[in-house]
Coordinates of N, CA and C in Angstrom, one line a residue:
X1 N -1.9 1.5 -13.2 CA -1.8 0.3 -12.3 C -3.3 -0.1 -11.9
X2 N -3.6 -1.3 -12.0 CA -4.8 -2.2 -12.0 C -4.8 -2.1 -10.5
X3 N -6.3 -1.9 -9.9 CA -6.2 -1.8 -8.3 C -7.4 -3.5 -8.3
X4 N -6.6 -4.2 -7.8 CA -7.2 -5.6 -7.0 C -7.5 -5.8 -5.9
X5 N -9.1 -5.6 -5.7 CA -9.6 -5.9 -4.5 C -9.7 -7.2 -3.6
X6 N -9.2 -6.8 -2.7 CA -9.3 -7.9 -1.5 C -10.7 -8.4 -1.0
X7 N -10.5 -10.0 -1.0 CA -11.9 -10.3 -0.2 C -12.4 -9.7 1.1
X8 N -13.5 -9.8 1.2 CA -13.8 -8.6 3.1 C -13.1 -9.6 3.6
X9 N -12.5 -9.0 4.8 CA -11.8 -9.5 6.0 C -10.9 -9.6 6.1
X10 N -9.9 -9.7 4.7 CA -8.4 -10.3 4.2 C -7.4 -9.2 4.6
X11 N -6.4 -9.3 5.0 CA -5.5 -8.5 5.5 C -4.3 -8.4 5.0
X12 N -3.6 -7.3 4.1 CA -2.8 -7.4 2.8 C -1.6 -7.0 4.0
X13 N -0.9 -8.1 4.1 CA 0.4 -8.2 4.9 C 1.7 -8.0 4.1
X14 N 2.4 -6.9 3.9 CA 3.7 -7.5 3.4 C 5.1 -7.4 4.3
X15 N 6.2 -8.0 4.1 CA 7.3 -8.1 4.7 C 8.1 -7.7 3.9
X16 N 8.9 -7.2 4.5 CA 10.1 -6.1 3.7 C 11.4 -6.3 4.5
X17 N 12.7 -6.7 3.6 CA 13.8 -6.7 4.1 C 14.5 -5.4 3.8
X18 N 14.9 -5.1 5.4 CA 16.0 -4.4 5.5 C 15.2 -3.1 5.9
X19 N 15.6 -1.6 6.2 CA 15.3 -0.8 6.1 C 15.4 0.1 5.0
X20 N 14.4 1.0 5.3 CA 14.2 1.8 3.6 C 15.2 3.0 3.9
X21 N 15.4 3.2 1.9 CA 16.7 3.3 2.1 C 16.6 5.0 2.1
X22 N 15.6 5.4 2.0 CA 15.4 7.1 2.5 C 14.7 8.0 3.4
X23 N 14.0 8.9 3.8 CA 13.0 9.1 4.2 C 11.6 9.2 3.2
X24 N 11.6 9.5 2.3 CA 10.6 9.2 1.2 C 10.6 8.2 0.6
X25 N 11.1 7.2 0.8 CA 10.8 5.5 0.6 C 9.5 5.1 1.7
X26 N 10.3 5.6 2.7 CA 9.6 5.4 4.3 C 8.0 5.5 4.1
X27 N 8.2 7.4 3.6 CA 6.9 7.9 3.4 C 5.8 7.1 2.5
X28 N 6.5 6.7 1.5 CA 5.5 6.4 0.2 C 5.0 5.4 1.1
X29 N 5.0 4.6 1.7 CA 3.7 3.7 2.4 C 2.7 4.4 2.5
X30 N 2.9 5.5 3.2 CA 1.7 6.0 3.8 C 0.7 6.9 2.6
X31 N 1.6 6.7 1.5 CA 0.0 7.1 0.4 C -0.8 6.3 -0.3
X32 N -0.2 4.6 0.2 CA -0.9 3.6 -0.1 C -2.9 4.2 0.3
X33 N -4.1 3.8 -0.3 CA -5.2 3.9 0.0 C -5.7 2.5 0.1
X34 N -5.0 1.5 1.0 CA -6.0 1.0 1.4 C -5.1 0.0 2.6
X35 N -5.8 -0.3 3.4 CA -5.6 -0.9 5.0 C -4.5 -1.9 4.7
X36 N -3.4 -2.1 5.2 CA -2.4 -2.7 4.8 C -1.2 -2.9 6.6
X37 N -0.7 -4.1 6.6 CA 0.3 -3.9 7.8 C 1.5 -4.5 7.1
X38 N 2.3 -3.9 7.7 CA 4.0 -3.8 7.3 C 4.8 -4.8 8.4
X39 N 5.9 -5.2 8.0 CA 6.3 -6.3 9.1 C 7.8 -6.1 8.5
X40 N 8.6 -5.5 9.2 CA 9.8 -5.1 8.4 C 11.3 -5.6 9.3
X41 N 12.0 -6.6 8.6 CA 13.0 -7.6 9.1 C 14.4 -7.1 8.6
X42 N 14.6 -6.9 9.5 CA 16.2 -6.1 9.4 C 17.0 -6.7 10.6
X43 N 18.6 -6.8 10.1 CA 19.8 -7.0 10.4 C 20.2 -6.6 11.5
X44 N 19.8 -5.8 12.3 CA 20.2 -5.8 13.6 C 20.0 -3.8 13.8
X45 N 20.5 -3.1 14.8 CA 19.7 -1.4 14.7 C 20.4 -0.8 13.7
X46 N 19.2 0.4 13.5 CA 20.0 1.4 11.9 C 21.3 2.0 12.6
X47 N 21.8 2.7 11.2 CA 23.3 2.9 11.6 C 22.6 4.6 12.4
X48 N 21.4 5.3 12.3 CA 20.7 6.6 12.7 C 20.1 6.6 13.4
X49 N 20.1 7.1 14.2 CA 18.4 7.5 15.0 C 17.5 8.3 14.3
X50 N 17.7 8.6 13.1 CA 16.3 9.2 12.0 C 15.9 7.9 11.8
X51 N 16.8 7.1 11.7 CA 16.0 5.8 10.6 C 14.7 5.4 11.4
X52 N 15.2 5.4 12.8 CA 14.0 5.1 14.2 C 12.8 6.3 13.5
X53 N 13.2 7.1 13.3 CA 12.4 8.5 13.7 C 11.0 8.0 11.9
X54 N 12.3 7.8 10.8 CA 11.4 7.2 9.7 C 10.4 5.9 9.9
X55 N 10.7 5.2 10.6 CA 9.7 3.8 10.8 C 8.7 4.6 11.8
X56 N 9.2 5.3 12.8 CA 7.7 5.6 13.5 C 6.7 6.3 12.7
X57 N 7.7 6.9 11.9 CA 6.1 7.5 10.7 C 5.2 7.0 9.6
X58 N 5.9 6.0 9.5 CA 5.0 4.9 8.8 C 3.6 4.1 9.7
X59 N 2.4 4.7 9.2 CA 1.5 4.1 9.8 C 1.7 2.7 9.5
X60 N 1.4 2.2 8.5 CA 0.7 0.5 8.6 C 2.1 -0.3 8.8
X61 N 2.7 0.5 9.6 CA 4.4 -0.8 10.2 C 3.8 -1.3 11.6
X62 N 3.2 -2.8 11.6 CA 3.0 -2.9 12.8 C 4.0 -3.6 13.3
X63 N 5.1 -4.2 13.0 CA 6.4 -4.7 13.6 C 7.6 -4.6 13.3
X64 N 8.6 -4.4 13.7 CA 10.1 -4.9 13.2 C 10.8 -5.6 14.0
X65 N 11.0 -6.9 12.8 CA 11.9 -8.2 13.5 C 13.4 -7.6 13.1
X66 N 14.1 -8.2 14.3 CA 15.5 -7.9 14.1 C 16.4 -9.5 14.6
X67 N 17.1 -9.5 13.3 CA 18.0 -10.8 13.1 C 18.9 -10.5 13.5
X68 N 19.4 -11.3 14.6 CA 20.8 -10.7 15.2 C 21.0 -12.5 15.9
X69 N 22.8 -12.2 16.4 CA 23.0 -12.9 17.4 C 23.0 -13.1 18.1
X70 N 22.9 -11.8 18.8 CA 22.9 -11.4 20.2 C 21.6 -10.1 20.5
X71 N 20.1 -11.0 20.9 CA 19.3 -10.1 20.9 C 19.5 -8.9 21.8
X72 N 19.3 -7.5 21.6 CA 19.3 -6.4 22.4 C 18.3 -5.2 21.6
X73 N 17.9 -4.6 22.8 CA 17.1 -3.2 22.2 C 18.1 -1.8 22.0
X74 N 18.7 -2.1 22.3 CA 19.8 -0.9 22.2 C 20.3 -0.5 20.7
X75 N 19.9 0.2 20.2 CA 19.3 1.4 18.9 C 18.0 1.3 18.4
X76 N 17.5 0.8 19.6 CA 16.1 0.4 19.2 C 15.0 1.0 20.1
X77 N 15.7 2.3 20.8 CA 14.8 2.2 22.5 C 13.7 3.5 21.8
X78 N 13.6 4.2 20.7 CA 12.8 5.4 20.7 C 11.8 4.8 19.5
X79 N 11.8 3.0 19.1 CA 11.2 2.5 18.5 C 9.4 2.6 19.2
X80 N 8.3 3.0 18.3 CA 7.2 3.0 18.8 C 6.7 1.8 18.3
X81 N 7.2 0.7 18.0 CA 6.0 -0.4 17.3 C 6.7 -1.6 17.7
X82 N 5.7 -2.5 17.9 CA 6.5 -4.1 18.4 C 7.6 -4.3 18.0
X83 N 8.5 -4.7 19.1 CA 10.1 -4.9 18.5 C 10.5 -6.6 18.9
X84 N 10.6 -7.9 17.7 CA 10.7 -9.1 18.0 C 12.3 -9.7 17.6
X85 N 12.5 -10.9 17.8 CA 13.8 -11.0 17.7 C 14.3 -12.1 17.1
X86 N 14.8 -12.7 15.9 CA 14.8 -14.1 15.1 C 16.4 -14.6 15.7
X87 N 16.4 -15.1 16.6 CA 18.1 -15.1 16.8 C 18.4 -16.2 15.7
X88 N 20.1 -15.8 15.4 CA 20.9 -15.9 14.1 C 21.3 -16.9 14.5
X89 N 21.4 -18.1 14.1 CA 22.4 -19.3 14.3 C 24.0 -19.0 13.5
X90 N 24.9 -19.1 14.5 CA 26.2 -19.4 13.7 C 26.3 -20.8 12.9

């Protein structure tokens, strides 16, 4: 795999739907080697409280948006990282 450098200052953002679907999905972010932030948009709270436990161990997750209809934090309270809200039009 070809490593492509970023211009100075540029900030390699990705967004990811849904949550990952193991704890070692989770993990492999964090062997990425280079400065990266995660922005991860999901359907409303995991069906676990590990799944919480897996995103807090992801360093470069700096948010999770949650698409819902009815915004609430509730399976979301032991979340450590900005928690935002896209409400769902019927």
């Amino acid at each position: 795999m070809q490593d492509y450098p970023l211009p100075e200052g540029a900030d390699l953002i990705v967004v990811l739907p849904g949550y990952p679907e193991s704890r070692q999905a989770a993990e492999a972010w964090n062997y990425l080697r280079r400065p990266l932030r995660l922005v991860l948009v999901v359907d409303g709270p995991p069906a676990d409280r590990g799944t919480i436990l897996d995103l807090n161990a992801i360093r470069g997750l700096e948010r999770v948006i949650a698409d819902m209809a009815m915004p609430s934090r509730s399976g979301f309270e032991r979340l450590q990282r900005p928690l935002s809200f896209r409400v769902r039009r019927r």
